[in-house]
Coordinates of C-alpha atoms and ligand atoms in Angstrom, one line a residue:
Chain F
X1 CA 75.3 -82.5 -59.5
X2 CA 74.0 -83.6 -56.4
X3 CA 73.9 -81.6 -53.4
X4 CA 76.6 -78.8 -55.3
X5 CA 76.4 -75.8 -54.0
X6 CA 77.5 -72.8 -56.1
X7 CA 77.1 -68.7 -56.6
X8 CA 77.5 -68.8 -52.8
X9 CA 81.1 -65.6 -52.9
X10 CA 83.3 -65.1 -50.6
X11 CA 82.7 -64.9 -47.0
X12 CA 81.8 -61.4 -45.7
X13 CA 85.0 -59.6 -44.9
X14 CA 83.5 -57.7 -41.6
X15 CA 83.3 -61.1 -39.9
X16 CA 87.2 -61.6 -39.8
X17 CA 88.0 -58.0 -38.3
X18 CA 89.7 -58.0 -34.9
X19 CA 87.2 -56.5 -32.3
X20 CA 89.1 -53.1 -32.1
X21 CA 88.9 -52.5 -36.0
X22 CA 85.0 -53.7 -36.1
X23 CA 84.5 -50.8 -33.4
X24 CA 86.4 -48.6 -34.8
X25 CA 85.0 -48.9 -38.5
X26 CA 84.9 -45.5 -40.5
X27 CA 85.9 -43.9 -37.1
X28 CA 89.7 -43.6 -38.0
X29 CA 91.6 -40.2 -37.7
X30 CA 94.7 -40.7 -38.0
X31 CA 98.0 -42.8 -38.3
X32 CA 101.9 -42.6 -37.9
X33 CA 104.3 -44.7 -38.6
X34 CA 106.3 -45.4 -35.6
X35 CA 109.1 -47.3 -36.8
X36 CA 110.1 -49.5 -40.3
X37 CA 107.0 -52.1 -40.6
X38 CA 104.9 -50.5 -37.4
X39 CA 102.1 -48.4 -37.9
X40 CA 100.0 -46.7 -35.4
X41 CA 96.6 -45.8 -36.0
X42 CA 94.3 -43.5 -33.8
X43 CA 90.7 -43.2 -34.0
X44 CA 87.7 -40.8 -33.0
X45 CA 87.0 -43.1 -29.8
X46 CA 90.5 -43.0 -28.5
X47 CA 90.9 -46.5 -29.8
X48 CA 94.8 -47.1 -30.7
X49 CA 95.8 -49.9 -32.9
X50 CA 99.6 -50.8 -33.6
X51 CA 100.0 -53.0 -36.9
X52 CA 103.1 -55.3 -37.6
X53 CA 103.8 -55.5 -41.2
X54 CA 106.0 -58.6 -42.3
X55 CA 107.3 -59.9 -45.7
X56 CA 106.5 -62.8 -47.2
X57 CA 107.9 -65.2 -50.5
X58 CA 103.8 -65.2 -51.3
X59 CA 104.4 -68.7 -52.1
X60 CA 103.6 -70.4 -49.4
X61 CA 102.8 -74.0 -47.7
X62 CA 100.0 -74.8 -45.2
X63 CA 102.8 -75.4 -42.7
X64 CA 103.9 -71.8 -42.9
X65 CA 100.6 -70.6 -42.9
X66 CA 99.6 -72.5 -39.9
X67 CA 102.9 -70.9 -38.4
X68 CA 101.2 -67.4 -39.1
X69 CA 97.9 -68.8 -37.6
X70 CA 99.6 -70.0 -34.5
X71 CA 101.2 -66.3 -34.2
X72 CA 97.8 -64.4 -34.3
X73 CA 96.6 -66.7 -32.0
X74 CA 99.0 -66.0 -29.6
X75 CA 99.0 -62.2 -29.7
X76 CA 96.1 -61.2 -32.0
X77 CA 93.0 -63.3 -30.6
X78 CA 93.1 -65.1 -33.7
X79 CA 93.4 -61.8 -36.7
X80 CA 95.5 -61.5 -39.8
X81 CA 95.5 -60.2 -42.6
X82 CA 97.5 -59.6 -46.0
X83 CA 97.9 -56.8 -48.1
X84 CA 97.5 -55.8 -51.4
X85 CA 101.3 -56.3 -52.2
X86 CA 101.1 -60.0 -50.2
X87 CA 102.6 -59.2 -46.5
X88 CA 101.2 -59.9 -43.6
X89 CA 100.1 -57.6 -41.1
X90 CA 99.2 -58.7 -37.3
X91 CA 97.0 -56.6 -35.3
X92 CA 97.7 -55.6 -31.2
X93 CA 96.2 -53.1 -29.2
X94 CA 99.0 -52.3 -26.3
X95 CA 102.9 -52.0 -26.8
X96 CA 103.1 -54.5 -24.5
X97 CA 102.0 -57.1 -26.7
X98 CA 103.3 -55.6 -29.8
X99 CA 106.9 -55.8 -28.0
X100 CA 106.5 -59.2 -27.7
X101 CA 104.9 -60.0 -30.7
X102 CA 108.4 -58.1 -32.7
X103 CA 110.5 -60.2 -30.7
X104 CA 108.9 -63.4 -31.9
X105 CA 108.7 -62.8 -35.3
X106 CA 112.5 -61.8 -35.3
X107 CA 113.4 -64.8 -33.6
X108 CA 111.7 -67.0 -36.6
X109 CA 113.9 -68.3 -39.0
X110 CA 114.3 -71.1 -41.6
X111 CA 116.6 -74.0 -41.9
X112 CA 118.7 -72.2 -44.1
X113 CA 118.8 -68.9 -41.9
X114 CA 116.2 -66.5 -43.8
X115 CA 113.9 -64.9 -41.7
X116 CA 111.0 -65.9 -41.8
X117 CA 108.9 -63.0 -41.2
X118 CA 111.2 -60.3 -41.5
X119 CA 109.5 -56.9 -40.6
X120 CA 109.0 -53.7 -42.5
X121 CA 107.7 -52.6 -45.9
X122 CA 106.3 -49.6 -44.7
X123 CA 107.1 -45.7 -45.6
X124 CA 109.6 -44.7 -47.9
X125 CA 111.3 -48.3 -48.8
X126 CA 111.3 -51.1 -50.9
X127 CA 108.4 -53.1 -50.0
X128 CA 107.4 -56.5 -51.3
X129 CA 107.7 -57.7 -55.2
X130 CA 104.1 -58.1 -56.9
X131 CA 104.9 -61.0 -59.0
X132 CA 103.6 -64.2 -60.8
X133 CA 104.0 -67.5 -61.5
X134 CA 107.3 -68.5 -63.4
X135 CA 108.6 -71.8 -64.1
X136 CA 106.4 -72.8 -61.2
X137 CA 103.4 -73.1 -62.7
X138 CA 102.8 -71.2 -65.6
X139 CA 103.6 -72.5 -69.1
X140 CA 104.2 -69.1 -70.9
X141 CA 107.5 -67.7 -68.8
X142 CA 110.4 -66.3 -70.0
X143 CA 111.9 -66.2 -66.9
X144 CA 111.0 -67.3 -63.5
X145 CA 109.2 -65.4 -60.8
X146 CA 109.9 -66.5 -57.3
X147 CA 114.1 -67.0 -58.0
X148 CA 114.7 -63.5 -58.9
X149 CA 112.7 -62.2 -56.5
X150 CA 114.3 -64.2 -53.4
X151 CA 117.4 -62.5 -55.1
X152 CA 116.5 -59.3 -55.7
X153 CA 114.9 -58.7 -52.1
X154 CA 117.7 -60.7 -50.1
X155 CA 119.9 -57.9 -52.2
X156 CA 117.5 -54.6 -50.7
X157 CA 116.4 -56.3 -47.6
X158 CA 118.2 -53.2 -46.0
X159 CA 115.2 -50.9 -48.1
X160 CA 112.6 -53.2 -46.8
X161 CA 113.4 -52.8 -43.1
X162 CA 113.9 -49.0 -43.7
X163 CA 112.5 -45.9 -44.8
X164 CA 115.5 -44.1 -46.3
X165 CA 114.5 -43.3 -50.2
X166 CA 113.3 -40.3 -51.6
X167 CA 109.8 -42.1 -51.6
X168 CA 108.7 -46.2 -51.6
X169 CA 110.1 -47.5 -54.6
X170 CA 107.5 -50.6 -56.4
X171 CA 109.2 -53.4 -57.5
X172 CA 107.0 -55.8 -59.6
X173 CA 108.2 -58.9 -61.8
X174 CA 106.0 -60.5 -64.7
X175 CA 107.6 -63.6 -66.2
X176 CA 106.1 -63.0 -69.6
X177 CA 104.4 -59.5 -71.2
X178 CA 100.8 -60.8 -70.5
X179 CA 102.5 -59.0 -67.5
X180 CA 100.1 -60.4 -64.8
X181 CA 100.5 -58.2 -62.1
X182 CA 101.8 -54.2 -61.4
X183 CA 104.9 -54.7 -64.1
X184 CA 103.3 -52.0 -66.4
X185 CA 102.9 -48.8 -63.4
X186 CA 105.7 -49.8 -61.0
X187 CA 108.9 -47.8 -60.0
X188 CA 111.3 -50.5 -61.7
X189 CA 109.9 -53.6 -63.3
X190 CA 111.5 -57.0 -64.0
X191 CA 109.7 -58.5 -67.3
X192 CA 110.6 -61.8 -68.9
X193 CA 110.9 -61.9 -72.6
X194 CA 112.2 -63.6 -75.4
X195 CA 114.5 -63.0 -78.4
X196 CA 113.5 -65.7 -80.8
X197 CA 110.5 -66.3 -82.9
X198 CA 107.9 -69.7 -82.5
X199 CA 108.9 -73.0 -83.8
X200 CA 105.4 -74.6 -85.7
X201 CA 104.8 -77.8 -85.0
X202 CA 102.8 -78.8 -88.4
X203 CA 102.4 -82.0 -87.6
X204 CA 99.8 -81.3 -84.6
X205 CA 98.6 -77.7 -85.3
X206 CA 95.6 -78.0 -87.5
X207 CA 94.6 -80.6 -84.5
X208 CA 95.2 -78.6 -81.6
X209 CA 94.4 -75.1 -82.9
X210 CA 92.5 -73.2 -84.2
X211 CA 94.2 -70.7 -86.5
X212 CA 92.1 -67.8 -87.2
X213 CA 92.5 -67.1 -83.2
X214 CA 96.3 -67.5 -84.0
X215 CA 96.4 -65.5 -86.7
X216 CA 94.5 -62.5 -84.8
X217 CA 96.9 -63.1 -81.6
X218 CA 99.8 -61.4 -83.6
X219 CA 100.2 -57.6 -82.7
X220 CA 102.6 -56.9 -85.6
X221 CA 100.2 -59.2 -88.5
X222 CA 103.5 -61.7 -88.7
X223 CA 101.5 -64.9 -89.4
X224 CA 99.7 -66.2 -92.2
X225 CA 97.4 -69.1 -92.6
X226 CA 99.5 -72.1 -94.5
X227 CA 99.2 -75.1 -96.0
X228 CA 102.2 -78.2 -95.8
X229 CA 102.3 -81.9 -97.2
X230 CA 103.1 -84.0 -94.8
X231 CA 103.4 -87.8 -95.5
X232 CA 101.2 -87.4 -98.7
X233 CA 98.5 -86.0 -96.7
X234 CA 97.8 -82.1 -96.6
X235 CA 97.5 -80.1 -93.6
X236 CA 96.6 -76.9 -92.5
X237 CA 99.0 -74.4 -90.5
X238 CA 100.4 -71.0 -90.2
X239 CA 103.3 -69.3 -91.0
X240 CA 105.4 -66.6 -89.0
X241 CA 107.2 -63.9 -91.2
X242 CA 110.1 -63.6 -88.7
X243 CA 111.4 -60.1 -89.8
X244 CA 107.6 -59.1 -88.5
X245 CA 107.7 -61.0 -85.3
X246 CA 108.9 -59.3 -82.0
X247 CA 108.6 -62.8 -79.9
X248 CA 105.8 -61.6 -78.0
X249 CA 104.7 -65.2 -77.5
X250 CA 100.8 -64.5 -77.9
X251 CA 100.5 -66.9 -80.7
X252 CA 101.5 -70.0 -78.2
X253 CA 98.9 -68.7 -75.9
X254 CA 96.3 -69.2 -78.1
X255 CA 98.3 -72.0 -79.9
X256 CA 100.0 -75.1 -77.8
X257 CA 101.9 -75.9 -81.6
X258 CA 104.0 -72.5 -81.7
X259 CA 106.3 -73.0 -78.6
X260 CA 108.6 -69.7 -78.3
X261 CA 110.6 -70.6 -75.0
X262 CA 114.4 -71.1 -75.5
X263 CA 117.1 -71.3 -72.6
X264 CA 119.3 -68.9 -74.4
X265 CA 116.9 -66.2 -76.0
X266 CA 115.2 -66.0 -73.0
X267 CA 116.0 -63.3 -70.7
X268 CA 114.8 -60.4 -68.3
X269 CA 114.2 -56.8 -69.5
X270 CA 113.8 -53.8 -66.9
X271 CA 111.5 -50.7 -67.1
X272 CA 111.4 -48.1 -64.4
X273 CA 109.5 -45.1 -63.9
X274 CA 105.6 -46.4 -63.6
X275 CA 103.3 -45.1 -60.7
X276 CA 99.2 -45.8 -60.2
X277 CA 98.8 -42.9 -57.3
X278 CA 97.6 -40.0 -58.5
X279 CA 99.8 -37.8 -56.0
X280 CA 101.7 -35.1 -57.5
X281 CA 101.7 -36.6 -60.9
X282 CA 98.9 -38.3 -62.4
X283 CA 99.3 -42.3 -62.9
X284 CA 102.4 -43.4 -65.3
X285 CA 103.5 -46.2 -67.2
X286 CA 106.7 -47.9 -66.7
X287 CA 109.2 -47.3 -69.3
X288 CA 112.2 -49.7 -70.8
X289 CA 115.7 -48.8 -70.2
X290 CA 117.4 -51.7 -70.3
X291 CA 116.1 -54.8 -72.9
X292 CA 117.9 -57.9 -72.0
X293 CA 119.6 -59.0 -69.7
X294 CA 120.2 -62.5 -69.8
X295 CA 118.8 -65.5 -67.4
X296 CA 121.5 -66.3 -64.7
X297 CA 119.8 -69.0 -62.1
X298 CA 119.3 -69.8 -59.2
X299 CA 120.7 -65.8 -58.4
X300 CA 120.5 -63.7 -61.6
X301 CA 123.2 -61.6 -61.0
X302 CA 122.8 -58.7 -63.7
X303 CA 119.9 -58.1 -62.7
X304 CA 120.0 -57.5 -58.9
X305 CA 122.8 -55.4 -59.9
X306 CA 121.0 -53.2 -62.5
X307 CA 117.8 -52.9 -59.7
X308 CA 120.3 -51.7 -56.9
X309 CA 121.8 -49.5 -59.8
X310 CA 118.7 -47.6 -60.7
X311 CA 117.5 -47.9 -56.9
X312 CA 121.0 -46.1 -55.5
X313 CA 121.2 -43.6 -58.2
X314 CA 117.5 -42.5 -57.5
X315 CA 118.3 -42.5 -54.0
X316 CA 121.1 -40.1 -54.5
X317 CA 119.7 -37.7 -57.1
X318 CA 116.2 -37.6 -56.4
X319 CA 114.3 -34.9 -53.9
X320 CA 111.9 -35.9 -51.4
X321 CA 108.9 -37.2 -52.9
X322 CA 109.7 -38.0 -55.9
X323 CA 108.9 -41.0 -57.8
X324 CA 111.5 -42.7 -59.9
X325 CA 109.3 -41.8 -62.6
X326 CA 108.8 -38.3 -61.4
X327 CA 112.6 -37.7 -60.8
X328 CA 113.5 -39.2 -64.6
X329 CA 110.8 -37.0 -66.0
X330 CA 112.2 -34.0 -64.1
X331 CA 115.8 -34.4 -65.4
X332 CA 114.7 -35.8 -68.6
X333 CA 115.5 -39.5 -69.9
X334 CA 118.5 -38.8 -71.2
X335 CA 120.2 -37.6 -68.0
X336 CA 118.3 -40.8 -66.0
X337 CA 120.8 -43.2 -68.4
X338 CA 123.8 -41.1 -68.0
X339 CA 123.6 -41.1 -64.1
X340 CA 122.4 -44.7 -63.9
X341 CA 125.4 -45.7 -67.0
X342 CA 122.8 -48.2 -68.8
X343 CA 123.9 -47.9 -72.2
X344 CA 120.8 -46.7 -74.3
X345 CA 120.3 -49.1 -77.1
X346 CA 117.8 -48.6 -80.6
X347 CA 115.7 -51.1 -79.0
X348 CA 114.9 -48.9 -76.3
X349 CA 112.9 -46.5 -79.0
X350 CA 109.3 -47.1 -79.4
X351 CA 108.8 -48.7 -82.7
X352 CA 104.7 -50.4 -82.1
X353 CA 101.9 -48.0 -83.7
X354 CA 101.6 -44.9 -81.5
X355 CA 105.7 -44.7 -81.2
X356 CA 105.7 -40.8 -82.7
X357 CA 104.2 -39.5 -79.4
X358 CA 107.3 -40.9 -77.5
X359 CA 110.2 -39.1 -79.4
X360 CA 111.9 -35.7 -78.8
X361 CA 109.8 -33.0 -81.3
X362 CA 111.4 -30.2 -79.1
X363 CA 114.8 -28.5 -78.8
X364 CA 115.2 -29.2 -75.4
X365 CA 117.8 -31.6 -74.2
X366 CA 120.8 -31.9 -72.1
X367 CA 124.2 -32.7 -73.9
X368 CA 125.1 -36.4 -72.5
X369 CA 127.9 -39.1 -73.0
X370 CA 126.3 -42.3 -74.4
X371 CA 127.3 -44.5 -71.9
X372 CA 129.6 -47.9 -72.7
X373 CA 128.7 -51.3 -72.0
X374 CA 130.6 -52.4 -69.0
Chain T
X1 CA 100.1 -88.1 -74.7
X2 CA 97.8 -90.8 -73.0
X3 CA 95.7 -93.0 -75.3
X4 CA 91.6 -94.0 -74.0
X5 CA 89.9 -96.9 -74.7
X6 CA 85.9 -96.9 -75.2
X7 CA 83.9 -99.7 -76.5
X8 CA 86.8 -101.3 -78.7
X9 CA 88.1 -97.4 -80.0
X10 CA 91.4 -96.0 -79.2
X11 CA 91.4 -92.1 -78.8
X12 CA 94.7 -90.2 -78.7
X13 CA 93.8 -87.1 -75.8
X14 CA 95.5 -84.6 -73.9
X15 CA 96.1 -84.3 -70.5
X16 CA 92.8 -82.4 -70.4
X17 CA 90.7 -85.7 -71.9
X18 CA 90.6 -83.3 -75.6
X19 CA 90.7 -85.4 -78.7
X20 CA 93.9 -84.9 -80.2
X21 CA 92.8 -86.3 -83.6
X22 CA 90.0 -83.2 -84.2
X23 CA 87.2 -84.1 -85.9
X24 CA 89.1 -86.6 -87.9
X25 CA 89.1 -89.0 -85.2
X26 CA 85.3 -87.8 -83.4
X27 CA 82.8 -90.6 -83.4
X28 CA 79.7 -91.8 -82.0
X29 CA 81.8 -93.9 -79.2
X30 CA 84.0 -90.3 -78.4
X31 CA 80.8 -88.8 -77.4
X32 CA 79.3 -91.7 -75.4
X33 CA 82.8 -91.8 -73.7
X34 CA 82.5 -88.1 -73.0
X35 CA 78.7 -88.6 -71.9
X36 CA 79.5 -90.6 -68.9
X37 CA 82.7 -88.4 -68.1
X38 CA 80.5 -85.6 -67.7
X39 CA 77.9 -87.6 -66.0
X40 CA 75.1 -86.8 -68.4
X41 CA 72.4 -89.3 -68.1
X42 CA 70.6 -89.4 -72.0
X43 CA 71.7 -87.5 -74.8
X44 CA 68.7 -85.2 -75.6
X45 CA 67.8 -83.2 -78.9
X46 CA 68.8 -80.4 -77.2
X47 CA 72.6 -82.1 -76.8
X48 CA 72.7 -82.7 -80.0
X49 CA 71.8 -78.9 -81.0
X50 CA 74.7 -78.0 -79.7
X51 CA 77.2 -80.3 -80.3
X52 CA 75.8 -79.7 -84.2
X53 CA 76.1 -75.8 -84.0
X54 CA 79.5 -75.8 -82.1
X55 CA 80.8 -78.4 -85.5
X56 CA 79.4 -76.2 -87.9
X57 CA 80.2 -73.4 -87.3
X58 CA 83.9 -74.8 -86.4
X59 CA 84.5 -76.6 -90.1
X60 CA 82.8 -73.4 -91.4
X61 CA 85.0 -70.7 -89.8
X62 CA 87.8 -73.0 -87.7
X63 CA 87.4 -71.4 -84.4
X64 CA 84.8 -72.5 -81.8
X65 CA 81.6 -69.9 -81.4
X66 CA 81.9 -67.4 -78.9
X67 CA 79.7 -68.1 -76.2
X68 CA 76.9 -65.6 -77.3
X69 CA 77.2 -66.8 -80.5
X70 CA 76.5 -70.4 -79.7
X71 CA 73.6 -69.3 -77.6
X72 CA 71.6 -67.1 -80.2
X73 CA 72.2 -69.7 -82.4
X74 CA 70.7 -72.5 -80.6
X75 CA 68.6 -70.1 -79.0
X76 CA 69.9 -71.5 -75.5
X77 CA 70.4 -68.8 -72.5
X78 CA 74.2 -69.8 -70.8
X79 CA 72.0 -71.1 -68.1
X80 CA 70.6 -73.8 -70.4
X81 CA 74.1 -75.0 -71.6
X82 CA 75.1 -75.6 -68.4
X83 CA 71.9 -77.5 -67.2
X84 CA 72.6 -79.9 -70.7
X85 CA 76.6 -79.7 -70.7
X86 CA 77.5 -79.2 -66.6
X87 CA 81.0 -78.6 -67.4
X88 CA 80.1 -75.7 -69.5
X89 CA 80.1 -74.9 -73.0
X90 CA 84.3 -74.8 -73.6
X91 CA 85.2 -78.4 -71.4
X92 CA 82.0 -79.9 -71.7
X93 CA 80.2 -79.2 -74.9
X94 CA 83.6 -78.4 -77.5
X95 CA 85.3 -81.9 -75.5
X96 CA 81.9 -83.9 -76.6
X97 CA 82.0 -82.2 -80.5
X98 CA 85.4 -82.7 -80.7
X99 CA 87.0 -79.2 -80.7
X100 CA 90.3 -78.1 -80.1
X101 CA 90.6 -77.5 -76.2
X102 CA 90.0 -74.0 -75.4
X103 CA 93.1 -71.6 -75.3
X104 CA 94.1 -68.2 -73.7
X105 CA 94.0 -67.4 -69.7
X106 CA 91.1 -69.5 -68.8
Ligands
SF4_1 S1 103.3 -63.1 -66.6 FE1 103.0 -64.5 -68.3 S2 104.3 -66.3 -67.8 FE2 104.0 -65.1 -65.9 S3 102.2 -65.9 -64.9 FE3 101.4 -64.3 -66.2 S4 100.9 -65.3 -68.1 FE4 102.2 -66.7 -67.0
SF4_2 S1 105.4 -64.3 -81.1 FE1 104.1 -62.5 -81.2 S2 104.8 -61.3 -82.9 FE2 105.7 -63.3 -83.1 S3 104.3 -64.4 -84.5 FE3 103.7 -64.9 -82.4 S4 102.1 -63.3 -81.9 FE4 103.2 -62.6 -83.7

């Protein structure tokens, strides 16, 4: 404990503005978006500032950070920063530099011929994924995180380095419902789940668990407390009524002897429609429309498709402004499936507690062909 | 799973250093082990008072004690817990009494 120093925060943010945004502080009035990822902002002084905004996988090594280090220093005295969606945005004052500094970070590329600081994210586009930690790290997944996103974005890189839609569309991935992250209120969401209740190690459980947590973990009230003979010798455990689970994998969170992941069961389900601004429409959750769609790595296939689906048919349909969430409200759900042809399954009805508030207690509806699976 | 070895005892633990054999397999050499692990110089009274409260009210009710349960029971402010267990209350005071390792986003 010697010499540990602790409680000390983070470092105050003011002392890592560039000089033009410390002077111009609270003094902002107004901004424009020049072109896809550059923004212009004006302030009361007469101060301009242009900003670069660039995409990034988020995951990231100290070599590529350096690289973004060794970019500000050449044409931002030193000042980055990232945003709340995890690009990058470099700072410049004249259009001299910011020329320059585009031409750079076009010219940047990996090995393998991604860009590596491909500009844009800004407007009415497809800006970076909010996503988490997947077979990476974590040890809950159902799916992974950074794979799908490299696919789905290398599919709508064309929406990140434009500003074409109706509105910006969110894209966030979780790899597991915990949903870490913006799955919950984004325009289309990419959510890992499985299909397959826990196996119960009884062997270990009593050991490494402690099962009144486990038993409370269960939304539905699937597990009971247990008790086995193994070798002669009795031991305490749980067991899951499997017609009551929906293999929502909190019981292996709290206990490391229920494992639920399984190659095949696992999969990616979609919900679309969530928003957190309160513009227009107040804040909305993200809805499911499509529940499984199968784990295809390293490029998951279905599911880039069924993202540029939805995305395209919003596109198409939607007026300026509106939300996905907005636009499926306006022409009601059960146009949304038709004109994006997911076919609408049971499991897509709310079935968890508050589920009456979600169905149709009204006359209103639109006649609609189900839609086949193709 | 790795196995330690402290003063002639084998301990079955988890990547983490938790016993794996629960209170079953705790001892007076698991907690010396765990003692110098979390560089604690002499095992006071006050040690003991927790490590005491956190196995009671484990066999009693098989979870751990929430925090503010451990500290109105041992009438110990969180501050105090750290100052006798530096690695806290879940990896330093539960490894020592032989609880499961903590669970959950941690
Ligand atoms: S969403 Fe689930 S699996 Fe993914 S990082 Fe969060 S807890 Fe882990
Ligand atoms: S997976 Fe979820 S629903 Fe199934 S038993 Fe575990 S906590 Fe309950």
């Amino acid at each position: 404990m010697e010499n540990r120093i602790t409680d000390i925060g983070p470092p105050y943010y003011a002392q890592f503005f560039p000089p033009v945004i410390k002077k111009n502080y609270g003094k902002w009035k107004s901004h424009e978006i020049i072109e896809p990822g550059v923004l212009k902002y004006t302030s009361e002084t007469g101060d301009v500032v242009y900003v670069v905004r660039v995409g990034t996988p988020r995951l990231a090594t100290t070599d590529y950070i350096r690289e973004v280090c060794e970019i500000a220093d050449k044409y931002c005295d030193g000042y980055v920063r990232w945003t709340t969606r995890n690009n990058i945005e470099f700072h410049v004052t004249d259009e001299e530099t910011l020329r320059a500094l585009k031409e750079d970070l076009k010219s940047r590329k990996h090995p393998g011929g991604s860009y590596k600081f491909p500009i844009g994210g800004t407007g009415a586009g497809v800006t970076n994924i909010v996503h988490t930690q997947g077979w990476v790290h974590c040890h809950t997944p159902a799916i992974d995180a950074s794979g799908i996103v490299k696919a789905v974005m290398d599919d709508l890189i064309d929406y990140f380095e434009s500003m074409t839609l109706p509105a910006q569309v969110r894209i966030a991935l979780a790899c597991c419902l915990n949903m870490c992250g913006a799955v919950h209120c984004s325009d289309i969401a990419i959510l890992g789940i499985h299909r397959k209740p826990p196996l119960i190690e009884d062997d270990r459980l009593e050991y490494v668990c402690e099962i009144p947590l486990v038993l409370a973990s269960c939304p539905t009230g699937a597990i009971k407390p247990a008790t086995v003979e193994i070798d002669g010798k009795k031991k305490k455990t749980v067991r899951v009524q499997e017609s009551r689970c929906m293999f929502c994998g909190n019981c292996y969170t709290m206990c490391p002897a229920m494992p639920i992941a399984d190659g095949e069961g696992d999969g990616v389900a979609i919900l679309v429609g969530g928003k957190i601004s309160n513009r227009v429409s107040a804040p909305k959750f993200s809805k499911l429309v499509i529940p499984y769609i199968p784990n295809e790595p390293p490029r998951w296939e279905t599911t880039v498709k069924w993202v540029r689906k939805i995305l395209e048919t919003y596109a198409k349909h939607a007026r300026k402004y509106e939300r996905v969430g907005e636009w499926a409200e306006r022409i009601g759900w059960e146009r949304f499936f038709e004109l994006c042809e997911i076919p609408f399954s049971s499991k897509t009805m709310d079935d968890y507690r508050l589920a009456y508030d979600t169905y149709r207690t009204s006359m209103h509806f639109r006649f609609t062909s189900h839609v086949d699976i193709k | 799973m790795p196995v330690v070895e402290y003063k002639g005892k084998k301990f079955e633990v988890d990547e983490d250093g938790f016993l794996l054999g629960g209170l079953d397999a705790w001892c007076m050499e698991w907690v010396e082990y765990v003692k110098q692990l979390e560089g604690i110089e002499e095992l006071t009274d006050e040690h003991w008072k927790v490590i005491k409260v956190l196995q009671d009210y484990y066999k009693k009710n098989g979870v751990a004690p929430m925090v503010r349960v451990l500290s109105k029971v041992t009438g110990y402010p969180l501050k105090k817990i750290y100052e006798l267990f530096p690695s806290g209350p879940g990896k330093g005071a539960c490894k020592m009494a032989g609880l499961p390792k903590p669970t959950g986003c941690v």
